[in-house]
Amino acid sequence: MALFVDLHCHSTASDGTLPPAEVVRLAKANGLSALALTDHDTIGGVKEAAAEALKLGIDFLPGIEISAEYPSPGTMHILGYGVDPNSPTLRGMTETLIAGRDNRNPRIVAKLNEMGVAVTMKEWEDEAKGIVLGRPQLAAILHRKGYVSSIKEAFDRYIGQGAPAYFDKERLTPKRAFELIRESGGLPVLAHPVQLRTENDAQLERVIKDLLDLGLAGIEVIHSDHDDALFAKYVSLAQKYNLIQTGGSDFHGATKKNIDLGIARGRRIPREFFDNLLAHHRKLKKAG
Ligand code: AMP
Ligand code: ZN
Ligand code: FE
Ligand code: FE
């Protein structure tokens, strides 16, 4: 059994640049023994990825990543592991989330046009291979057209938080997000806690305690945004609050060129993270 896994990655079903089956093939090529696909707001890639994983002999867990209401400049992303692809609750939730994008996206494009940037919704739709239109795809278009010299510049100058063409999308409250993931048969896990941008450890612990009351099952301790000190901090919080530890690269393909599948800031994700998550998920299903 290969020793390493990746529990956080994106495909063309959302804003990644590789199709789901290719993400799985890359996992195999990178020597991983298990993978969870965690596209934003959709499980549209899960079926294809699961079939490829079966073919290649890699263990697979369906996942989803959703962003919840949280005060700026922080962001709260929740991973839902083991959601049931046939759950009507899950379908309803993804429809709501995608409707939030569909309301927001034309406003971004209109503002860009106003700023003299020639881009259309049609171009964005074509760039997105699935139904989830995310800002990284728009950034890629701006880059290709020569408006910016990098994806980062597209966010800094145009579409990132605080930039002129930034518009927020409607989000679920954390409470609702946790309920819907639980009702969909999934385990809610706090993604990349560093992105909460809490001011100190006490505030971070308060957030975690609040989420525990909502049914938090785990915390992502390994992530490409976590340095060694953050990793150590989140591991100790996981131990203190009896949370499942998870980890992933947050691989997106070409829009985040510096991130390879299975490696988060030079750190690999141990197989036991996957086994532990799966064991908790089985217990949940048995309790039904
Ligand atoms: P969206 O879900 O469409 O709002 O886009 C959010 C995604 O854009 C996140 O998952 C990040 O991958 C990416 N993103 C957000 N802010 C930045 C930034 N400042 N630089 C690069 N990527 C970003
Ligand atoms: Zn993304
Ligand atoms: Fe995220
Ligand atoms: Fe992600």
mmCIF file of C-alpha atoms and ligand atoms in Angstrom:
data_model
loop_
_atom_site.group_PDB
_atom_site.id
_atom_site.type_symbol
_atom_site.label_atom_id
_atom_site.label_comp_id
_atom_site.label_asym_id
_atom_site.label_seq_id
_atom_site.Cartn_x
_atom_site.Cartn_y
_atom_site.Cartn_z
ATOM 1 C CA MET A 1 0.000 0.000 0.000
ATOM 2 C CA ALA A 2 1.451 3.354 -1.039
ATOM 3 C CA LEU A 3 1.924 5.561 1.976
ATOM 4 C CA PHE A 4 0.456 8.813 0.753
ATOM 5 C CA VAL A 5 -2.874 10.314 -0.308
ATOM 6 C CA ASP A 6 -4.461 13.638 -1.250
ATOM 7 C CA LEU A 7 -7.792 14.698 0.262
ATOM 8 C CA HIS A 8 -8.248 18.141 -1.302
ATOM 9 C CA CYS A 9 -8.135 18.784 -5.042
ATOM 10 C CA HIS A 10 -10.139 20.303 -7.877
ATOM 11 C CA SER A 11 -11.026 19.188 -11.407
ATOM 12 C CA THR A 12 -12.711 20.791 -14.414
ATOM 13 C CA ALA A 13 -16.019 20.047 -12.670
ATOM 14 C CA SER A 14 -15.172 23.273 -10.798
ATOM 15 C CA ASP A 15 -12.144 25.509 -11.312
ATOM 16 C CA GLY A 16 -9.393 22.948 -11.773
ATOM 17 C CA THR A 17 -7.865 22.546 -15.222
ATOM 18 C CA LEU A 18 -7.635 18.730 -15.429
ATOM 19 C CA PRO A 19 -10.690 16.526 -16.038
ATOM 20 C CA PRO A 20 -11.595 14.282 -13.064
ATOM 21 C CA ALA A 21 -10.179 11.103 -14.629
ATOM 22 C CA GLU A 22 -6.894 12.879 -15.338
ATOM 23 C CA VAL A 23 -6.626 14.052 -11.739
ATOM 24 C CA VAL A 24 -6.939 10.397 -10.718
ATOM 25 C CA ARG A 25 -4.321 9.336 -13.282
ATOM 26 C CA LEU A 26 -1.974 11.989 -11.915
ATOM 27 C CA ALA A 27 -2.605 10.689 -8.390
ATOM 28 C CA LYS A 28 -1.548 7.242 -9.587
ATOM 29 C CA ALA A 29 1.509 8.658 -11.372
ATOM 30 C CA ASN A 30 2.466 10.571 -8.218
ATOM 31 C CA GLY A 31 2.345 7.356 -6.216
ATOM 32 C CA LEU A 32 -0.792 8.068 -4.170
ATOM 33 C CA SER A 33 -2.961 5.226 -2.864
ATOM 34 C CA ALA A 34 -6.123 7.263 -2.219
ATOM 35 C CA LEU A 35 -7.791 10.446 -3.324
ATOM 36 C CA ALA A 36 -10.769 12.609 -2.405
ATOM 37 C CA LEU A 37 -12.022 15.007 -5.067
ATOM 38 C CA THR A 38 -13.330 18.227 -3.487
ATOM 39 C CA ASP A 39 -14.631 20.482 -6.232
ATOM 40 C CA HIS A 40 -16.288 23.773 -5.272
ATOM 41 C CA ASP A 41 -20.071 23.550 -4.998
ATOM 42 C CA THR A 42 -20.477 20.381 -7.060
ATOM 43 C CA ILE A 43 -19.952 16.643 -7.089
ATOM 44 C CA GLY A 44 -20.194 16.695 -10.890
ATOM 45 C CA GLY A 45 -16.720 15.150 -11.243
ATOM 46 C CA VAL A 46 -17.116 12.409 -8.692
ATOM 47 C CA LYS A 47 -18.594 9.711 -10.907
ATOM 48 C CA GLU A 48 -15.865 9.946 -13.539
ATOM 49 C CA ALA A 49 -13.137 10.092 -10.891
ATOM 50 C CA ALA A 50 -14.556 7.108 -8.986
ATOM 51 C CA ALA A 51 -14.660 4.995 -12.160
ATOM 52 C CA GLU A 52 -11.058 5.854 -13.031
ATOM 53 C CA ALA A 53 -9.941 5.202 -9.446
ATOM 54 C CA LEU A 54 -11.535 1.763 -9.564
ATOM 55 C CA LYS A 55 -9.737 1.047 -12.844
ATOM 56 C CA LEU A 56 -6.360 2.118 -11.484
ATOM 57 C CA GLY A 57 -6.758 0.533 -8.056
ATOM 58 C CA ILE A 58 -6.793 3.767 -6.052
ATOM 59 C CA ASP A 59 -9.158 4.277 -3.135
ATOM 60 C CA PHE A 60 -11.573 7.129 -3.633
ATOM 61 C CA LEU A 61 -13.864 9.253 -1.482
ATOM 62 C CA PRO A 62 -16.340 11.777 -2.924
ATOM 63 C CA GLY A 63 -16.080 15.250 -1.513
ATOM 64 C CA ILE A 64 -17.195 18.829 -1.955
ATOM 65 C CA GLU A 65 -15.865 22.224 -0.843
ATOM 66 C CA ILE A 66 -18.230 25.039 -0.011
ATOM 67 C CA SER A 67 -17.614 28.530 1.278
ATOM 68 C CA ALA A 68 -19.673 29.760 4.189
ATOM 69 C CA GLU A 69 -20.533 33.225 5.433
ATOM 70 C CA TYR A 70 -17.619 34.634 7.368
ATOM 71 C CA PRO A 71 -16.427 38.174 8.098
ATOM 72 C CA SER A 72 -13.983 39.697 5.617
ATOM 73 C CA PRO A 73 -11.051 39.502 5.058
ATOM 74 C CA GLY A 74 -11.253 35.887 6.200
ATOM 75 C CA THR A 75 -12.896 33.058 4.297
ATOM 76 C CA MET A 76 -14.387 29.885 5.713
ATOM 77 C CA HIS A 77 -14.329 26.849 3.463
ATOM 78 C CA ILE A 78 -15.972 23.621 4.570
ATOM 79 C CA LEU A 79 -15.079 20.270 3.082
ATOM 80 C CA GLY A 80 -17.791 17.620 3.033
ATOM 81 C CA TYR A 81 -16.367 14.098 2.841
ATOM 82 C CA GLY A 82 -18.342 11.056 1.839
ATOM 83 C CA VAL A 83 -21.443 12.930 0.729
ATOM 84 C CA ASP A 84 -23.930 10.649 -0.982
ATOM 85 C CA PRO A 85 -24.040 11.552 -4.700
ATOM 86 C CA ASN A 86 -27.704 10.524 -4.815
ATOM 87 C CA SER A 87 -28.811 12.656 -1.888
ATOM 88 C CA PRO A 88 -31.623 15.095 -2.789
ATOM 89 C CA THR A 89 -30.343 17.421 -0.049
ATOM 90 C CA LEU A 90 -26.965 17.494 -1.745
ATOM 91 C CA ARG A 91 -28.549 18.240 -5.111
ATOM 92 C CA GLY A 92 -30.574 21.084 -3.590
ATOM 93 C CA MET A 93 -27.507 22.510 -1.898
ATOM 94 C CA THR A 94 -25.356 22.486 -5.045
ATOM 95 C CA GLU A 95 -28.176 24.134 -7.006
ATOM 96 C CA THR A 96 -28.368 26.911 -4.408
ATOM 97 C CA LEU A 97 -24.604 27.427 -4.427
ATOM 98 C CA ILE A 98 -24.371 27.544 -8.208
ATOM 99 C CA ALA A 99 -27.291 29.986 -8.341
ATOM 100 C CA GLY A 100 -25.227 32.217 -6.024
ATOM 101 C CA ARG A 101 -22.420 32.166 -8.606
ATOM 102 C CA ASP A 102 -24.821 32.790 -11.472
ATOM 103 C CA ASN A 103 -26.040 35.928 -9.702
ATOM 104 C CA ARG A 104 -22.556 37.188 -9.002
ATOM 105 C CA ASN A 105 -20.622 36.403 -12.147
ATOM 106 C CA PRO A 106 -22.349 38.760 -14.618
ATOM 107 C CA ARG A 107 -21.743 41.623 -12.177
ATOM 108 C CA ILE A 108 -18.011 40.901 -12.232
ATOM 109 C CA VAL A 109 -18.003 40.834 -16.035
ATOM 110 C CA ALA A 110 -20.045 44.054 -16.277
ATOM 111 C CA LYS A 111 -17.637 45.844 -13.951
ATOM 112 C CA LEU A 112 -14.636 44.587 -15.928
ATOM 113 C CA ASN A 113 -16.248 45.839 -19.144
ATOM 114 C CA GLU A 114 -16.783 49.201 -17.475
ATOM 115 C CA MET A 115 -13.075 49.231 -16.654
ATOM 116 C CA GLY A 116 -12.223 48.640 -20.301
ATOM 117 C CA VAL A 117 -11.533 44.918 -20.028
ATOM 118 C CA ALA A 118 -13.118 43.086 -22.949
ATOM 119 C CA VAL A 119 -14.453 39.811 -21.623
ATOM 120 C CA THR A 120 -17.851 38.123 -21.888
ATOM 121 C CA MET A 121 -19.866 35.597 -19.903
ATOM 122 C CA LYS A 122 -19.719 33.361 -22.984
ATOM 123 C CA GLU A 123 -15.913 33.303 -22.810
ATOM 124 C CA TRP A 124 -16.055 32.441 -19.105
ATOM 125 C CA GLU A 125 -18.599 29.688 -19.753
ATOM 126 C CA ASP A 126 -16.385 28.264 -22.496
ATOM 127 C CA GLU A 127 -13.344 28.392 -20.243
ATOM 128 C CA ALA A 128 -15.241 26.481 -17.539
ATOM 129 C CA LYS A 129 -15.696 22.917 -18.605
ATOM 130 C CA GLY A 130 -18.457 22.272 -16.107
ATOM 131 C CA ILE A 131 -21.282 24.241 -14.555
ATOM 132 C CA VAL A 132 -19.239 25.894 -11.819
ATOM 133 C CA LEU A 133 -17.833 29.202 -13.033
ATOM 134 C CA GLY A 134 -15.030 30.275 -10.730
ATOM 135 C CA ARG A 135 -12.800 33.319 -10.682
ATOM 136 C CA PRO A 136 -9.591 31.392 -11.473
ATOM 137 C CA GLN A 137 -11.011 30.628 -14.935
ATOM 138 C CA LEU A 138 -11.754 34.305 -15.471
ATOM 139 C CA ALA A 139 -8.233 35.134 -14.291
ATOM 140 C CA ALA A 140 -6.873 32.691 -16.871
ATOM 141 C CA ILE A 141 -8.803 34.505 -19.622
ATOM 142 C CA LEU A 142 -7.495 37.914 -18.507
ATOM 143 C CA HIS A 143 -4.007 36.474 -18.518
ATOM 144 C CA ARG A 144 -4.342 34.915 -21.951
ATOM 145 C CA LYS A 145 -5.690 38.177 -23.354
ATOM 146 C CA GLY A 146 -2.730 40.072 -21.988
ATOM 147 C CA TYR A 147 -4.561 42.240 -19.448
ATOM 148 C CA VAL A 148 -2.385 40.822 -16.683
ATOM 149 C CA SER A 149 0.910 38.985 -16.586
ATOM 150 C CA SER A 150 -0.131 36.421 -13.979
ATOM 151 C CA ILE A 151 -3.172 34.862 -12.324
ATOM 152 C CA LYS A 152 -2.158 36.589 -9.118
ATOM 153 C CA GLU A 153 -2.155 39.972 -10.845
ATOM 154 C CA ALA A 154 -5.693 39.304 -12.114
ATOM 155 C CA PHE A 155 -6.844 38.865 -8.512
ATOM 156 C CA ASP A 156 -4.791 41.750 -7.143
ATOM 157 C CA ARG A 157 -5.831 44.270 -9.794
ATOM 158 C CA TYR A 158 -9.313 43.157 -10.752
ATOM 159 C CA ILE A 159 -11.241 40.331 -9.138
ATOM 160 C CA GLY A 160 -9.716 39.517 -5.757
ATOM 161 C CA GLN A 161 -11.197 40.604 -2.433
ATOM 162 C CA GLY A 162 -10.827 44.383 -2.181
ATOM 163 C CA ALA A 163 -10.209 44.872 -5.921
ATOM 164 C CA PRO A 164 -12.667 46.950 -8.004
ATOM 165 C CA ALA A 165 -14.376 44.075 -9.846
ATOM 166 C CA TYR A 166 -14.800 41.947 -6.719
ATOM 167 C CA PHE A 167 -18.340 40.977 -5.860
ATOM 168 C CA ASP A 168 -19.311 38.557 -3.145
ATOM 169 C CA LYS A 169 -21.622 35.664 -3.832
ATOM 170 C CA GLU A 170 -24.436 34.589 -1.595
ATOM 171 C CA ARG A 171 -23.188 32.000 0.834
ATOM 172 C CA LEU A 172 -24.678 29.556 3.267
ATOM 173 C CA THR A 173 -24.295 30.282 6.942
ATOM 174 C CA PRO A 174 -21.873 27.861 8.603
ATOM 175 C CA LYS A 175 -24.834 26.359 10.459
ATOM 176 C CA ARG A 176 -26.728 25.643 7.247
ATOM 177 C CA ALA A 177 -23.611 24.365 5.469
ATOM 178 C CA PHE A 178 -22.946 21.891 8.274
ATOM 179 C CA GLU A 179 -26.575 20.765 8.370
ATOM 180 C CA LEU A 180 -26.682 20.193 4.632
ATOM 181 C CA ILE A 181 -23.400 18.263 4.555
ATOM 182 C CA ARG A 182 -24.568 16.094 7.462
ATOM 183 C CA GLU A 183 -27.959 15.528 5.829
ATOM 184 C CA SER A 184 -26.136 14.564 2.620
ATOM 185 C CA GLY A 185 -24.315 11.820 4.516
ATOM 186 C CA GLY A 186 -20.997 13.666 4.695
ATOM 187 C CA LEU A 187 -18.508 14.616 7.384
ATOM 188 C CA PRO A 188 -17.899 18.388 7.668
ATOM 189 C CA VAL A 189 -14.239 19.369 7.929
ATOM 190 C CA LEU A 190 -12.808 22.874 8.309
ATOM 191 C CA ALA A 191 -10.578 23.534 5.278
ATOM 192 C CA HIS A 192 -7.292 25.502 5.458
ATOM 193 C CA PRO A 193 -7.996 27.231 8.814
ATOM 194 C CA VAL A 194 -5.260 29.766 8.040
ATOM 195 C CA GLN A 195 -7.665 31.389 5.596
ATOM 196 C CA LEU A 196 -10.003 32.330 8.455
ATOM 197 C CA ARG A 197 -7.363 34.953 9.192
ATOM 198 C CA THR A 198 -8.180 34.916 12.876
ATOM 199 C CA GLU A 199 -6.254 37.507 14.828
ATOM 200 C CA ASN A 200 -4.949 35.182 17.518
ATOM 201 C CA ASP A 201 -5.140 31.639 18.835
ATOM 202 C CA ALA A 202 -7.977 32.440 21.247
ATOM 203 C CA GLN A 203 -10.154 33.656 18.396
ATOM 204 C CA LEU A 204 -9.310 30.597 16.326
ATOM 205 C CA GLU A 205 -10.289 28.325 19.207
ATOM 206 C CA ARG A 206 -13.575 30.163 19.618
ATOM 207 C CA VAL A 207 -14.374 29.568 15.948
ATOM 208 C CA ILE A 208 -13.527 25.888 16.303
ATOM 209 C CA LYS A 209 -15.675 25.540 19.421
ATOM 210 C CA ASP A 210 -18.606 27.185 17.634
ATOM 211 C CA LEU A 211 -18.158 24.806 14.697
ATOM 212 C CA LEU A 212 -17.962 21.829 17.060
ATOM 213 C CA ASP A 213 -21.432 22.755 18.277
ATOM 214 C CA LEU A 214 -22.568 22.624 14.650
ATOM 215 C CA GLY A 215 -21.132 19.150 14.114
ATOM 216 C CA LEU A 216 -17.550 19.742 12.962
ATOM 217 C CA ALA A 217 -15.845 16.376 12.414
ATOM 218 C CA GLY A 218 -12.358 17.325 11.353
ATOM 219 C CA ILE A 219 -9.772 19.954 10.563
ATOM 220 C CA GLU A 220 -7.420 20.205 7.602
ATOM 221 C CA VAL A 221 -3.969 20.266 9.166
ATOM 222 C CA ILE A 222 -1.890 19.782 6.008
ATOM 223 C CA HIS A 223 -2.466 22.291 3.202
ATOM 224 C CA SER A 224 -0.363 24.216 0.707
ATOM 225 C CA ASP A 225 -0.982 27.419 2.707
ATOM 226 C CA HIS A 226 0.229 25.878 6.000
ATOM 227 C CA ASP A 227 3.842 26.218 7.008
ATOM 228 C CA ASP A 228 5.409 23.958 9.647
ATOM 229 C CA ALA A 229 4.311 26.152 12.552
ATOM 230 C CA LEU A 230 0.675 26.253 11.392
ATOM 231 C CA PHE A 231 0.699 22.514 10.768
ATOM 232 C CA ALA A 232 1.886 21.909 14.319
ATOM 233 C CA LYS A 233 -0.715 24.297 15.728
ATOM 234 C CA TYR A 234 -3.608 22.642 13.885
ATOM 235 C CA VAL A 235 -2.445 19.157 14.866
ATOM 236 C CA SER A 236 -2.490 20.157 18.521
ATOM 237 C CA LEU A 237 -5.947 21.704 18.137
ATOM 238 C CA ALA A 238 -7.174 18.514 16.454
ATOM 239 C CA GLN A 239 -5.865 16.515 19.401
ATOM 240 C CA LYS A 240 -7.316 18.886 21.971
ATOM 241 C CA TYR A 241 -10.795 18.837 20.413
ATOM 242 C CA ASN A 242 -10.741 15.235 19.227
ATOM 243 C CA LEU A 243 -11.054 16.151 15.560
ATOM 244 C CA ILE A 244 -10.150 14.036 12.554
ATOM 245 C CA GLN A 245 -6.978 15.327 10.896
ATOM 246 C CA THR A 246 -7.136 15.701 7.131
ATOM 247 C CA GLY A 247 -4.827 17.111 4.511
ATOM 248 C CA GLY A 248 -4.479 17.914 0.869
ATOM 249 C CA SER A 249 -2.615 19.977 -1.674
ATOM 250 C CA ASP A 250 -5.617 21.962 -2.983
ATOM 251 C CA PHE A 251 -4.352 21.068 -6.446
ATOM 252 C CA HIS A 252 -6.058 23.049 -9.247
ATOM 253 C CA GLY A 253 -3.842 22.217 -12.243
ATOM 254 C CA ALA A 254 -2.539 25.054 -14.408
ATOM 255 C CA THR A 255 -4.165 27.961 -12.518
ATOM 256 C CA LYS A 256 -1.999 27.149 -9.496
ATOM 257 C CA LYS A 257 1.125 25.995 -11.247
ATOM 258 C CA ASN A 258 3.226 25.769 -8.107
ATOM 259 C CA ILE A 259 1.008 23.115 -6.495
ATOM 260 C CA ASP A 260 1.448 19.453 -7.406
ATOM 261 C CA LEU A 261 -1.048 16.745 -6.502
ATOM 262 C CA GLY A 262 -0.096 14.964 -3.285
ATOM 263 C CA ILE A 263 2.330 17.602 -2.023
ATOM 264 C CA ALA A 264 1.443 20.533 0.227
ATOM 265 C CA ARG A 265 4.396 22.854 0.843
ATOM 266 C CA GLY A 266 6.769 19.941 0.535
ATOM 267 C CA ARG A 267 4.720 17.852 2.937
ATOM 268 C CA ARG A 268 2.984 14.617 1.940
ATOM 269 C CA ILE A 269 -0.357 13.485 3.333
ATOM 270 C CA PRO A 270 -0.192 10.216 5.270
ATOM 271 C CA ARG A 271 -2.371 7.273 4.293
ATOM 272 C CA GLU A 272 -3.745 7.067 7.824
ATOM 273 C CA PHE A 273 -5.579 10.371 7.283
ATOM 274 C CA PHE A 274 -7.650 8.681 4.593
ATOM 275 C CA ASP A 275 -8.171 5.477 6.587
ATOM 276 C CA ASN A 276 -9.261 7.421 9.638
ATOM 277 C CA LEU A 277 -11.694 9.560 7.636
ATOM 278 C CA LEU A 278 -13.134 6.478 5.981
ATOM 279 C CA ALA A 279 -13.522 4.707 9.332
ATOM 280 C CA HIS A 280 -15.452 7.674 10.740
ATOM 281 C CA HIS A 281 -17.593 7.798 7.635
ATOM 282 C CA ARG A 282 -18.431 4.089 7.895
ATOM 283 C CA LYS A 283 -19.415 4.562 11.520
ATOM 284 C CA LEU A 284 -21.652 7.449 10.519
ATOM 285 C CA LYS A 285 -23.327 5.361 7.842
ATOM 286 C CA LYS A 286 -23.885 2.468 10.238
ATOM 287 C CA ALA A 287 -25.465 4.791 12.765
ATOM 288 C CA GLY A 288 -27.591 5.907 9.793
HETATM 289 P P1 AMP B 1 -14.787 31.748 -6.533
HETATM 290 O O1 AMP B 1 -15.157 30.448 -5.894
HETATM 291 O O2 AMP B 1 -15.255 31.851 -7.935
HETATM 292 O O3 AMP B 1 -15.153 32.940 -5.696
HETATM 293 O O4 AMP B 1 -13.199 31.741 -6.619
HETATM 294 C C1 AMP B 1 -12.487 31.412 -5.458
HETATM 295 C C2 AMP B 1 -11.176 30.787 -5.824
HETATM 296 O O5 AMP B 1 -10.336 31.771 -6.386
HETATM 297 C C3 AMP B 1 -10.464 30.263 -4.600
HETATM 298 O O6 AMP B 1 -10.719 28.911 -4.395
HETATM 299 C C4 AMP B 1 -9.020 30.475 -4.933
HETATM 300 O O7 AMP B 1 -8.528 29.316 -5.566
HETATM 301 C C5 AMP B 1 -9.014 31.589 -5.939
HETATM 302 N N1 AMP B 1 -8.552 32.836 -5.350
HETATM 303 C C6 AMP B 1 -9.222 33.656 -4.513
HETATM 304 N N2 AMP B 1 -8.473 34.749 -4.203
HETATM 305 C C7 AMP B 1 -7.300 34.597 -4.867
HETATM 306 C C8 AMP B 1 -6.101 35.378 -4.970
HETATM 307 N N3 AMP B 1 -5.976 36.543 -4.320
HETATM 308 N N4 AMP B 1 -5.094 34.907 -5.734
HETATM 309 C C9 AMP B 1 -5.233 33.741 -6.404
HETATM 310 N N5 AMP B 1 -6.322 32.943 -6.339
HETATM 311 C C10 AMP B 1 -7.342 33.371 -5.586
HETATM 312 ZN ZN ZN B 2 -10.725 26.489 -6.504
HETATM 313 FE FE FE B 3 -10.703 26.497 -0.332
HETATM 314 FE FE FE B 4 -9.952 23.984 -2.606
#
